[in-house]
């Protein structure tokens, strides 16, 4: 036997073929190199999961294989960054945002080294891999580290735009990205600016502030609600730190129901909802905020789409939570 | 059995050999582990066939012979313990736990479905029989050390086994644990490295080489043995002997030389099968190939 016969059978090295969404990270980095940036990339034994194998094929001498040693990878990247070479290092968000947290704080952020950290398969997108592979705390850990920028793109186009924008950004950055199968939000590409949200509209009944994979679902929910006569807007808060405070304030000011809502594939403690709540209280906005996400618990296991439905993080679920909130 | 020449233990070399009936039984259970793995991965539509296939003989020897366990009593205090760093091989352990009566066999049928206790990695909060959760590679040896160390304060008497992947050797925590175990003369600890030669990105030696592995562990103060991890008689004899050895004053490490994907020929040569899924027709062929062999 030379291999399986059915075209449906698949194995890990063919992931790029099965899942072209994995190409965005490599595409962004290849563009940076082509435009003259001295960029290198590395991964901790997950190059097929994050698609960096394509970057490694394009620029073998710019790819660093770390093996299963995440902490070593982050501290090494910090050393590289001191020379002016810009390292992008990637692994599952659960390991990058949690296991290497101290290396990120001391060697990257406090040492002010412009390392680009790419935490992929974030949130509960690794489904039945369970808690060890879920990252529902990484916004919290990363955004509480001073001098670290945190970006959570909602699709591949926005990720590529954020990678392009990073060429003119001095601070280290934590990119929180999905599993490459995220539905397309920005058909035909988009732009990205640090500290600026992508506003898809403000709502008089409700504005839903979302990030990452929940943006697409929030847009679906808003479209359905608007079709039923509601006034619902969506803000894609891809720039989690610096946060777009003005967009949040405007959403609050435009709300006639006295309500706002956040949605995130993350614990509601310490995440996007918490960040928005901080702005609202700072500004003395007397408004009710529904923080929708994982309610300070460990997620069940299931295939990812089943989990999104279970935790009401898909379009129908967000709509149901929003309607209930508006009635309450 | 291949033994390192510089290793000496007080236990005799032959007294621990399993008889023919036992060998046949353990071999059959290893095949059961492989076949159940194929069945469960078909439910999930993705899984780690090859990480189980390299370890099937060691799993069989440990759970069906070497470890001191009681059927149906996964929480029995006197039991030997097992931790695993390559937790993604849990799909090969769950059928054993069900078979040993640790939880109902029906649980297997909803492997990875919403709310199932059984996912890609072992979870001690949910699965009776799992002595410690894993999934983040590199913790398991430390967990095993803790369980073994606690005997000092509980007075309990058991052995602790720990399986690690060879890629796992790249995690720094493993070597912190290695120092600790030697320093504390943890003779009740028996670690096994599933030396199947591959990790996710390719050959371990090419991604981040770990040789000479035996010398590294020996230099860290461990008693090191090497065995053909698919020779069920050799594996069982060695593990029985290490378990019984009361004179050893060190932690023991077994380098289990294996083939990643052993049993399905194309998986043995293509590292991409670390993760994958077989369409039912291909799964049938794989099952036939496994059944046609004596491993
Ligand atoms: C800390 C950590 N980093 C990365 C991973 C992702 N991962 C899962 S399996 C694997 C390769 C494991 O290789 P090895 O230890 O040799 O085990 P085996 O080949 O037997 O499956 C990796 C990198 C992980 N589970 N944990």
Coordinates of C-alpha atoms and ligand atoms in Angstrom, one line a residue:
Chain A
X1 CA 0.0 0.0 0.0
X2 CA 1.4 3.4 -0.9
X3 CA -1.2 5.5 0.7
X4 CA -4.9 5.8 1.2
X5 CA -7.1 5.5 -1.9
X6 CA -9.9 7.9 -1.2
X7 CA -9.5 11.6 -1.9
X8 CA -11.4 12.3 1.3
X9 CA -8.7 10.8 3.5
X10 CA -6.2 13.5 4.5
X11 CA -3.1 14.1 6.6
X12 CA -1.4 17.0 8.3
X13 CA 1.0 18.0 5.7
X14 CA -1.8 18.6 3.3
X15 CA -3.6 21.1 5.5
X16 CA -2.8 24.1 3.3
X17 CA -4.5 22.3 0.4
X18 CA -7.6 21.5 2.5
X19 CA -7.6 24.9 4.2
X20 CA -6.3 27.8 2.0
X21 CA -7.2 30.2 4.8
X22 CA -4.0 29.2 6.4
X23 CA -2.1 31.1 3.7
X24 CA -2.7 34.6 5.1
X25 CA 0.0 34.6 7.7
X26 CA 2.7 33.4 5.2
X27 CA 1.3 35.8 2.5
X28 CA 1.7 38.8 4.8
X29 CA 5.2 37.8 5.8
X30 CA 6.3 37.1 2.2
X31 CA 5.0 40.6 1.2
X32 CA 7.0 42.2 4.0
X33 CA 10.2 40.4 2.8
X34 CA 9.4 41.4 -0.8
X35 CA 9.0 45.0 0.2
X36 CA 12.5 45.0 1.7
X37 CA 11.8 44.3 5.4
X38 CA 14.3 42.2 7.2
X39 CA 11.8 39.8 8.6
X40 CA 12.3 36.2 9.8
X41 CA 9.7 33.7 11.1
X42 CA 9.8 30.8 13.4
X43 CA 7.5 28.2 14.9
X44 CA 7.6 25.6 17.7
X45 CA 6.8 22.4 15.7
X46 CA 3.5 23.8 14.2
X47 CA 4.5 25.1 10.8
X48 CA 1.7 23.2 9.1
X49 CA -0.9 24.3 11.6
X50 CA -0.1 28.0 11.0
X51 CA 0.8 27.7 7.4
X52 CA 4.3 29.0 7.9
X53 CA 5.6 26.0 5.9
X54 CA 4.8 28.2 2.9
X55 CA 7.0 31.0 4.2
X56 CA 9.7 28.4 4.9
X57 CA 9.5 27.1 1.3
X58 CA 9.7 30.7 -0.1
X59 CA 12.5 31.8 2.2
X60 CA 14.2 28.7 3.8
X61 CA 17.0 30.8 5.2
X62 CA 14.5 33.1 6.9
X63 CA 12.6 30.4 8.7
X64 CA 13.6 29.1 12.2
X65 CA 12.6 25.7 13.4
X66 CA 12.5 25.7 17.2
X67 CA 11.1 22.3 17.9
X68 CA 8.7 22.0 20.9
X69 CA 10.3 24.8 22.9
X70 CA 8.0 27.8 23.1
X71 CA 9.8 29.6 25.9
X72 CA 13.1 29.3 24.1
X73 CA 11.4 30.6 21.0
X74 CA 10.1 33.7 22.5
X75 CA 13.3 34.6 24.3
X76 CA 15.4 33.9 21.2
X77 CA 13.1 36.1 19.2
X78 CA 13.7 38.9 21.7
X79 CA 17.4 38.5 21.2
X80 CA 17.0 38.6 17.4
X81 CA 14.9 41.7 17.6
X82 CA 17.7 43.7 19.3
X83 CA 19.7 43.6 16.0
X84 CA 17.0 45.2 13.9
X85 CA 15.8 41.9 12.3
X86 CA 12.1 41.6 13.0
X87 CA 11.0 38.1 14.1
X88 CA 7.5 36.7 13.8
X89 CA 7.1 33.7 16.0
X90 CA 4.0 31.6 16.0
X91 CA 2.4 28.8 18.0
X92 CA -1.0 27.9 19.4
X93 CA -2.4 30.9 21.3
X94 CA -2.8 28.7 24.4
X95 CA 0.9 28.2 24.5
X96 CA 2.0 31.6 23.3
X97 CA -0.3 33.7 25.4
X98 CA 0.0 31.5 28.6
X99 CA 3.0 29.2 28.6
X100 CA 5.4 32.0 27.4
X101 CA 3.7 34.8 29.2
X102 CA 6.7 35.7 31.4
X103 CA 9.1 35.6 28.5
X104 CA 6.8 37.9 26.7
X105 CA 6.6 40.3 29.6
X106 CA 10.3 40.4 30.5
X107 CA 12.2 39.7 27.3
X108 CA 9.8 41.2 24.8
X109 CA 7.6 43.9 26.3
X110 CA 9.6 45.2 29.2
X111 CA 12.8 45.0 27.0
X112 CA 10.9 46.9 24.3
X113 CA 11.8 44.5 21.5
X114 CA 9.6 44.6 18.5
X115 CA 8.9 40.9 18.4
X116 CA 5.7 39.8 16.5
X117 CA 4.0 37.1 18.5
X118 CA 1.3 35.1 16.5
X119 CA -1.0 33.1 18.7
X120 CA -3.2 31.0 16.4
X121 CA -6.1 28.7 16.9
X122 CA -7.2 31.0 19.6
X123 CA -10.4 30.9 21.7
X124 CA -12.1 27.5 21.6
X125 CA -11.4 26.9 17.9
X126 CA -9.4 23.7 18.8
X127 CA -12.7 22.3 19.8
X128 CA -12.3 18.8 21.2
X129 CA -8.6 19.3 21.9
X130 CA -9.8 20.6 25.2
X131 CA -8.7 23.1 27.8
X132 CA -4.9 22.6 27.2
X133 CA -5.5 23.9 23.6
X134 CA -8.1 26.5 24.3
X135 CA -7.1 30.1 24.7
X136 CA -9.8 31.9 26.5
X137 CA -7.4 34.0 28.7
X138 CA -4.9 35.3 26.2
X139 CA -6.5 38.7 25.7
X140 CA -6.5 39.1 29.4
X141 CA -2.9 38.1 29.9
X142 CA -1.5 40.0 26.9
X143 CA -3.4 43.2 27.3
X144 CA -2.4 43.5 30.9
X145 CA 1.3 43.6 29.9
X146 CA 2.5 47.2 29.5
X147 CA 4.0 48.2 26.2
X148 CA 2.5 45.3 24.3
X149 CA 0.1 45.9 21.4
X150 CA -2.7 43.3 21.0
X151 CA -4.5 42.8 17.7
X152 CA -7.3 40.3 17.0
X153 CA -8.1 40.3 13.3
X154 CA -11.5 39.1 12.2
X155 CA -10.4 37.4 9.0
X156 CA -7.4 36.7 6.8
X157 CA -7.6 40.0 4.9
X158 CA -7.5 42.0 8.1
X159 CA -4.6 39.9 9.3
X160 CA -2.6 40.6 6.2
X161 CA -3.5 44.3 6.5
X162 CA -2.3 44.3 10.2
X163 CA 0.9 42.6 9.2
X164 CA 1.5 45.3 6.6
X165 CA 0.8 48.0 9.2
X166 CA 3.2 46.4 11.6
X167 CA 6.1 47.5 9.5
X168 CA 5.6 51.0 10.9
X169 CA 4.8 50.0 14.5
X170 CA 7.6 50.0 17.0
X171 CA 6.0 48.2 19.9
X172 CA 5.9 44.4 20.1
X173 CA 2.6 42.9 19.0
X174 CA 0.6 39.9 20.0
X175 CA -1.6 38.8 17.1
X176 CA -4.5 36.7 18.2
X177 CA -5.7 34.7 15.2
X178 CA -8.1 31.9 14.4
X179 CA -7.6 28.6 12.7
X180 CA -7.6 29.8 9.1
X181 CA -11.2 28.7 8.5
X182 CA -12.7 31.8 9.7
X183 CA -15.5 33.1 7.4
X184 CA -14.5 36.1 5.2
X185 CA -15.6 39.5 6.6
X186 CA -13.7 41.7 4.2
X187 CA -14.2 40.4 0.7
X188 CA -11.8 42.2 -1.5
X189 CA -9.4 43.2 1.2
X190 CA -9.3 45.8 3.9
X191 CA -7.1 48.3 5.7
X192 CA -5.9 48.2 9.3
X193 CA -4.8 51.0 11.6
X194 CA -3.5 50.5 15.2
X195 CA -5.9 52.0 17.7
X196 CA -8.7 52.2 15.2
X197 CA -11.8 50.0 15.1
X198 CA -13.5 49.0 11.9
X199 CA -17.0 50.4 12.4
X200 CA -19.7 48.6 10.5
X201 CA -22.3 50.9 11.9
X202 CA -23.7 52.2 15.2
X203 CA -27.1 51.0 16.3
X204 CA -29.8 52.9 18.2
X205 CA -31.0 49.8 19.8
X206 CA -27.7 48.1 20.2
X207 CA -24.1 48.3 19.0
X208 CA -22.3 45.0 19.2
X209 CA -18.5 45.3 19.7
X210 CA -16.8 42.1 18.6
X211 CA -13.3 40.8 17.7
X212 CA -11.8 37.9 15.9
X213 CA -14.2 35.2 14.6
X214 CA -17.2 36.7 16.4
X215 CA -17.2 39.7 14.1
X216 CA -18.7 37.7 11.2
X217 CA -21.2 36.1 13.5
X218 CA -22.1 39.5 15.0
X219 CA -22.6 40.9 11.5
X220 CA -24.9 38.0 10.8
X221 CA -26.9 38.6 14.0
X222 CA -27.1 42.4 13.3
X223 CA -28.3 41.8 9.7
X224 CA -31.1 39.5 10.9
X225 CA -32.1 41.9 13.6
X226 CA -32.1 44.9 11.3
X227 CA -34.2 43.0 8.8
X228 CA -36.7 42.5 11.6
X229 CA -36.9 46.2 12.3
X230 CA -34.2 46.7 14.9
X231 CA -31.3 49.2 14.7
X232 CA -28.2 47.2 15.4
X233 CA -24.6 48.2 14.5
X234 CA -21.3 46.3 14.8
X235 CA -17.8 47.4 15.6
X236 CA -14.9 45.2 14.7
X237 CA -12.5 46.0 17.5
X238 CA -9.4 44.3 16.0
X239 CA -7.1 46.7 17.8
X240 CA -7.6 45.6 21.3
X241 CA -4.7 47.5 22.6
X242 CA -4.5 50.4 21.8
X243 CA -8.3 50.3 22.1
X244 CA -10.4 52.6 20.0
X245 CA -12.0 54.5 22.9
X246 CA -13.7 57.1 20.6
X247 CA -15.6 54.3 18.8
X248 CA -16.8 52.9 22.1
X249 CA -17.9 56.4 23.4
X250 CA -19.7 57.1 20.2
X251 CA -21.5 53.8 20.3
X252 CA -22.6 54.6 23.9
X253 CA -23.7 58.1 23.0
X254 CA -25.7 56.8 20.0
X255 CA -27.5 54.1 22.0
X256 CA -31.2 55.0 22.6
X257 CA -31.8 51.8 24.6
X258 CA -29.1 52.5 27.1
X259 CA -27.4 49.3 26.1
X260 CA -24.2 48.0 24.5
X261 CA -22.9 44.5 24.0
X262 CA -19.5 42.9 23.5
X263 CA -18.9 39.4 22.0
X264 CA -15.7 37.5 22.3
X265 CA -14.3 34.0 22.0
X266 CA -12.7 34.5 25.4
X267 CA -13.5 34.6 29.1
X268 CA -15.7 37.6 29.9
X269 CA -13.2 38.4 32.6
X270 CA -10.2 40.3 31.4
X271 CA -11.1 40.3 27.7
X272 CA -12.7 42.6 25.2
X273 CA -15.8 43.1 27.3
X274 CA -13.7 44.1 30.3
X275 CA -11.7 46.5 28.2
X276 CA -14.9 48.1 26.9
X277 CA -16.3 48.3 30.5
X278 CA -13.2 50.1 31.6
X279 CA -13.7 52.8 29.0
X280 CA -17.4 53.2 29.8
X281 CA -16.8 53.6 33.6
X282 CA -13.7 55.9 33.0
X283 CA -16.0 58.1 30.9
X284 CA -18.9 57.9 33.3
X285 CA -21.3 56.5 30.7
X286 CA -24.3 55.3 32.5
X287 CA -25.1 52.4 30.2
X288 CA -25.7 48.7 30.6
X289 CA -23.1 46.5 29.0
X290 CA -23.8 42.8 28.1
X291 CA -20.5 41.0 28.1
X292 CA -21.1 37.9 26.0
X293 CA -18.5 35.2 25.8
X294 CA -17.2 32.3 27.9
X295 CA -18.6 32.9 31.4
X296 CA -15.6 32.3 33.6
X297 CA -15.6 28.6 33.0
X298 CA -13.6 26.0 31.0
X299 CA -15.3 25.2 27.7
X300 CA -16.8 21.8 27.0
X301 CA -15.3 19.8 24.2
X302 CA -16.9 19.4 20.8
X303 CA -16.1 20.2 17.1
X304 CA -15.6 24.0 17.0
X305 CA -18.8 24.8 15.2
X306 CA -20.8 22.8 17.7
X307 CA -19.2 24.7 20.5
X308 CA -19.9 28.1 18.9
X309 CA -23.6 27.1 18.7
X310 CA -23.5 25.8 22.3
X311 CA -22.0 29.0 23.7
X312 CA -24.2 31.1 21.5
X313 CA -21.2 32.6 19.6
X314 CA -22.6 31.9 16.2
X315 CA -25.0 34.4 14.4
X316 CA -28.2 32.8 15.7
X317 CA -26.8 32.6 19.2
X318 CA -25.6 36.2 19.3
X319 CA -28.9 37.3 18.0
X320 CA -30.7 35.4 20.8
X321 CA -28.5 36.8 23.5
X322 CA -28.9 40.4 22.1
X323 CA -32.7 40.1 21.9
X324 CA -32.9 38.8 25.4
X325 CA -30.7 41.6 26.6
X326 CA -32.9 44.2 24.8
X327 CA -36.0 42.8 26.4
X328 CA -34.5 42.6 29.9
Chain B
X1 CA 15.5 -7.6 24.6
X2 CA 18.2 -5.1 24.0
X3 CA 19.8 -3.8 27.2
X4 CA 22.4 -1.2 27.6
X5 CA 25.6 -2.9 28.6
X6 CA 26.5 -0.6 31.4
X7 CA 23.2 -1.1 33.2
X8 CA 23.1 -3.2 36.3
X9 CA 20.1 -4.0 38.4
X10 CA 19.7 -6.5 41.2
X11 CA 16.8 -8.3 39.6
X12 CA 17.6 -11.2 37.4
X13 CA 17.2 -10.9 33.6
X14 CA 15.0 -13.8 32.9
X15 CA 12.8 -14.3 35.9
X16 CA 10.4 -11.6 34.6
X17 CA 9.7 -13.0 31.2
X18 CA 6.0 -13.4 30.4
X19 CA 4.8 -16.8 29.3
X20 CA 3.4 -17.6 25.8
X21 CA -0.2 -17.1 26.8
X22 CA 0.5 -13.7 28.3
X23 CA 2.5 -12.6 25.3
X24 CA -0.4 -13.7 23.0
X25 CA -2.9 -11.8 25.2
X26 CA -0.8 -8.6 25.3
X27 CA -0.3 -8.8 21.5
X28 CA -4.0 -9.1 21.0
X29 CA -4.7 -6.2 23.3
X30 CA -2.2 -4.0 21.4
X31 CA -4.1 -4.9 18.2
X32 CA -7.3 -4.0 20.0
X33 CA -5.8 -0.6 20.9
X34 CA -4.9 0.1 17.2
X35 CA -8.3 -1.0 15.9
X36 CA -10.2 1.0 18.5
X37 CA -8.1 4.0 17.7
X38 CA -9.2 3.8 14.1
X39 CA -12.8 3.4 15.1
X40 CA -12.8 6.4 17.5
X41 CA -10.9 8.7 15.1
X42 CA -13.6 8.0 12.5
X43 CA -16.1 9.5 15.0
X44 CA -14.0 12.6 15.4
X45 CA -13.0 12.8 11.7
X46 CA -9.5 13.8 12.8
X47 CA -6.9 12.2 15.1
X48 CA -3.5 11.0 16.0
X49 CA -3.3 7.4 14.6
X50 CA 0.4 7.2 14.4
X51 CA 1.2 8.5 17.9
X52 CA -0.9 5.6 19.3
X53 CA 0.5 3.0 16.9
X54 CA 4.0 3.6 18.1
X55 CA 3.0 3.2 21.7
X56 CA 0.5 0.4 21.5
X57 CA 2.7 -2.4 22.8
X58 CA 3.9 -0.2 25.7
X59 CA 0.3 0.7 26.6
X60 CA -0.7 -2.9 26.4
X61 CA 2.2 -4.1 28.6
X62 CA 1.6 -1.4 31.2
X63 CA -2.2 -1.7 31.5
X64 CA -2.7 -5.4 30.9
X65 CA 0.3 -6.7 32.8
X66 CA 2.9 -4.5 34.5
X67 CA 0.9 -1.9 36.5
X68 CA -0.8 -2.9 39.7
X69 CA -4.4 -2.0 39.0
X70 CA -7.9 -3.1 40.0
X71 CA -10.5 -3.6 37.4
X72 CA -13.4 -1.2 37.9
X73 CA -11.6 0.7 40.6
X74 CA -9.9 3.6 38.8
X75 CA -9.6 5.6 42.1
X76 CA -8.1 2.8 44.1
X77 CA -5.4 4.5 46.3
X78 CA -2.8 1.7 46.0
X79 CA -2.8 1.7 42.2
X80 CA 0.2 2.3 40.1
X81 CA -0.1 5.7 38.3
X82 CA 0.5 6.7 34.7
X83 CA 1.0 10.1 33.3
X84 CA 1.5 10.9 29.6
X85 CA 3.1 13.9 28.0
X86 CA 2.1 13.0 24.5
X87 CA -1.5 13.4 25.6
X88 CA -2.7 13.4 22.0
X89 CA -2.3 9.6 22.2
X90 CA -5.3 9.5 24.6
X91 CA -7.5 8.0 21.9
X92 CA -5.5 4.8 22.4
X93 CA -5.9 4.9 26.2
X94 CA -9.6 5.5 26.5
X95 CA -10.5 2.0 25.0
X96 CA -8.2 0.4 27.6
X97 CA -9.9 2.3 30.4
X98 CA -13.3 1.3 29.2
X99 CA -12.1 -2.3 28.9
X100 CA -10.8 -2.2 32.4
X101 CA -14.2 -1.1 33.7
X102 CA -13.1 2.4 34.6
X103 CA -16.0 3.9 32.8
X104 CA -18.9 2.6 30.6
X105 CA -17.9 1.4 27.1
X106 CA -20.7 3.5 25.6
X107 CA -18.7 6.6 26.4
X108 CA -16.4 5.7 23.6
X109 CA -19.2 6.0 21.1
X110 CA -19.5 9.7 21.6
X111 CA -15.8 10.4 21.6
X112 CA -15.2 14.2 21.0
X113 CA -19.0 14.9 20.6
X114 CA -20.4 17.9 22.5
X115 CA -20.0 17.5 26.2
X116 CA -18.2 14.1 26.0
X117 CA -15.6 13.5 28.7
X118 CA -13.4 12.0 26.0
X119 CA -11.5 14.5 23.8
X120 CA -8.2 14.5 22.0
X121 CA -6.3 14.8 25.3
X122 CA -6.8 13.0 28.7
X123 CA -8.7 15.0 31.3
X124 CA -8.5 13.8 34.9
X125 CA -11.5 16.0 35.9
X126 CA -13.7 14.1 33.5
X127 CA -12.3 10.6 32.8
X128 CA -11.9 8.0 35.5
X129 CA -8.6 6.2 34.9
X130 CA -6.7 9.3 33.9
X131 CA -4.2 9.9 36.6
X132 CA -3.2 13.3 35.3
X133 CA -4.5 15.6 32.5
X134 CA -2.3 16.6 29.7
X135 CA -2.2 18.3 26.3
X136 CA 0.5 20.9 26.9
X137 CA 3.6 18.8 26.1
X138 CA 6.3 18.8 28.8
X139 CA 4.4 18.7 32.1
X140 CA 3.9 15.0 32.6
X141 CA 7.3 14.0 34.1
X142 CA 6.9 16.7 36.7
X143 CA 3.3 15.5 37.5
X144 CA 4.6 12.0 37.8
X145 CA 7.4 13.1 40.1
X146 CA 4.9 14.8 42.4
X147 CA 2.7 11.7 42.6
X148 CA 5.8 9.6 43.4
X149 CA 7.2 12.1 45.9
X150 CA 4.0 12.3 47.9
X151 CA 4.5 8.7 49.0
X152 CA 6.8 10.2 51.6
X153 CA 3.9 11.9 53.3
X154 CA 1.1 9.5 52.6
X155 CA 3.0 6.2 53.2
X156 CA 1.3 4.7 50.2
X157 CA 3.2 2.3 48.1
X158 CA 2.9 2.3 44.3
X159 CA 5.0 2.9 41.2
X160 CA 4.6 5.8 38.8
X161 CA 5.0 5.4 35.1
X162 CA 5.3 8.3 32.7
X163 CA 5.4 8.3 28.9
X164 CA 6.9 11.1 26.9
X165 CA 7.3 11.7 23.2
X166 CA 10.7 12.1 21.7
X167 CA 9.7 15.5 20.5
X168 CA 8.8 16.3 24.1
X169 CA 12.5 16.0 25.0
X170 CA 12.8 19.5 23.5
X171 CA 10.7 21.1 26.3
X172 CA 12.9 22.6 29.0
X173 CA 10.6 21.5 31.8
X174 CA 11.5 17.9 31.0
X175 CA 15.1 18.6 32.0
X176 CA 14.2 20.5 35.1
X177 CA 12.1 17.5 36.1
X178 CA 15.0 15.1 35.2
X179 CA 17.3 17.0 37.6
X180 CA 14.8 16.9 40.3
X181 CA 14.1 13.2 40.1
X182 CA 17.7 12.3 40.2
X183 CA 18.4 14.7 43.1
X184 CA 15.6 13.1 45.0
X185 CA 16.5 9.5 44.1
X186 CA 13.0 8.8 42.9
X187 CA 13.3 5.0 42.6
X188 CA 9.5 4.6 42.2
X189 CA 9.5 6.5 39.0
X190 CA 9.8 4.8 35.6
X191 CA 9.7 7.1 32.6
X192 CA 9.4 5.9 29.0
X193 CA 10.4 7.8 25.9
X194 CA 8.4 6.7 22.9
X195 CA 11.4 7.1 20.5
X196 CA 9.4 7.0 17.3
X197 CA 11.7 9.4 15.5
X198 CA 9.0 12.0 14.4
X199 CA 7.3 15.0 15.7
X200 CA 4.8 17.4 13.9
X201 CA 7.2 19.2 11.6
X202 CA 9.2 16.1 10.6
X203 CA 12.1 14.0 11.9
X204 CA 13.1 14.8 15.4
X205 CA 16.7 14.7 14.5
X206 CA 16.2 17.4 11.8
X207 CA 13.7 19.6 13.7
X208 CA 15.7 19.7 16.9
X209 CA 18.0 16.8 17.5
X210 CA 18.0 15.1 20.9
X211 CA 20.8 12.4 20.6
X212 CA 22.7 11.0 22.3
X213 CA 19.5 10.5 24.3
X214 CA 20.7 7.7 26.5
X215 CA 23.8 9.5 27.4
X216 CA 21.9 12.7 28.2
X217 CA 19.6 10.9 30.7
X218 CA 22.5 9.0 32.2
X219 CA 24.4 12.2 32.7
X220 CA 21.3 13.6 34.4
X221 CA 21.6 10.7 36.9
X222 CA 19.1 8.2 35.6
X223 CA 19.3 4.5 35.0
X224 CA 18.8 4.1 31.3
X225 CA 17.5 1.2 29.3
X226 CA 16.8 0.8 25.6
X227 CA 14.2 -1.7 24.2
X228 CA 12.5 -2.5 21.0
X229 CA 9.1 -0.9 21.8
X230 CA 7.2 -3.2 19.5
X231 CA 8.7 -6.4 20.9
X232 CA 5.9 -7.1 23.4
X233 CA 7.8 -9.8 25.2
X234 CA 10.9 -7.6 25.6
X235 CA 8.9 -4.6 26.7
X236 CA 7.0 -6.6 29.3
X237 CA 10.0 -8.3 30.7
X238 CA 11.9 -5.0 31.0
X239 CA 9.0 -3.1 32.6
X240 CA 8.2 -6.0 35.0
X241 CA 11.8 -6.1 36.0
X242 CA 12.1 -2.3 36.5
X243 CA 8.9 -2.4 38.5
X244 CA 10.1 -5.2 40.8
X245 CA 13.6 -3.8 41.3
X246 CA 13.8 -2.8 44.9
X247 CA 17.5 -2.1 44.9
X248 CA 17.5 0.7 42.4
X249 CA 18.4 4.1 44.0
X250 CA 17.6 6.1 40.9
X251 CA 14.7 6.9 38.6
X252 CA 14.6 4.7 35.5
X253 CA 14.3 5.7 31.9
X254 CA 13.3 3.4 29.1
X255 CA 14.0 4.5 25.6
X256 CA 11.4 2.6 23.6
X257 CA 12.5 2.4 20.0
X258 CA 9.4 2.4 17.9
X259 CA 8.0 3.2 14.5
X260 CA 5.5 6.0 14.3
X261 CA 2.4 4.6 12.7
X262 CA 3.5 1.0 13.2
X263 CA 0.9 -1.3 11.6
X264 CA -0.2 0.7 8.6
X265 CA 2.6 0.7 6.0
X266 CA 2.1 4.1 4.5
X267 CA 1.8 5.8 7.9
X268 CA 5.2 4.3 8.8
X269 CA 6.9 6.3 6.1
X270 CA 4.8 9.5 5.8
X271 CA 5.2 11.8 8.9
X272 CA 2.1 13.8 7.8
X273 CA 0.0 11.1 9.3
X274 CA 0.7 12.6 12.7
X275 CA -2.7 14.0 12.2
X276 CA -5.3 12.9 9.8
X277 CA -8.4 11.0 8.9
X278 CA -9.1 7.8 6.9
X279 CA -12.2 7.6 4.8
X280 CA -14.1 4.5 5.8
X281 CA -12.9 2.5 2.8
X282 CA -9.3 3.3 3.6
X283 CA -10.0 2.6 7.3
X284 CA -11.2 -0.9 6.3
X285 CA -8.0 -1.5 4.4
X286 CA -5.9 -0.3 7.3
X287 CA -7.8 -2.6 9.7
X288 CA -7.2 -5.5 7.4
X289 CA -3.5 -4.7 7.2
X290 CA -3.2 -4.5 11.0
X291 CA -5.0 -7.8 11.4
X292 CA -2.8 -9.5 8.9
X293 CA 0.3 -8.9 10.9
X294 CA 1.9 -10.2 14.1
X295 CA 3.4 -7.2 15.8
Ligands
LIG1 C1 3.5 22.7 24.8 C2 3.0 22.1 23.5 N1 3.5 22.6 22.3 C3 3.0 22.2 21.1 C4 2.1 21.2 21.1 C5 1.5 20.8 19.8 N2 1.9 19.4 19.5 C6 1.0 18.3 19.6 S1 1.7 16.9 19.2 C7 3.2 17.6 18.8 C8 4.3 16.7 18.4 C9 4.7 15.7 19.4 O1 5.8 15.0 19.1 P1 6.3 13.8 20.0 O2 6.5 14.3 21.4 O3 7.5 13.2 19.4 O4 5.1 12.8 20.1 P2 4.6 11.7 19.0 O5 5.5 11.9 17.8 O6 4.8 10.4 19.6 O7 3.2 12.0 18.7 C10 3.1 19.0 19.0 C11 4.2 19.9 18.8 C12 1.6 20.8 22.3 N3 0.6 19.9 22.4 N4 2.1 21.2 23.5

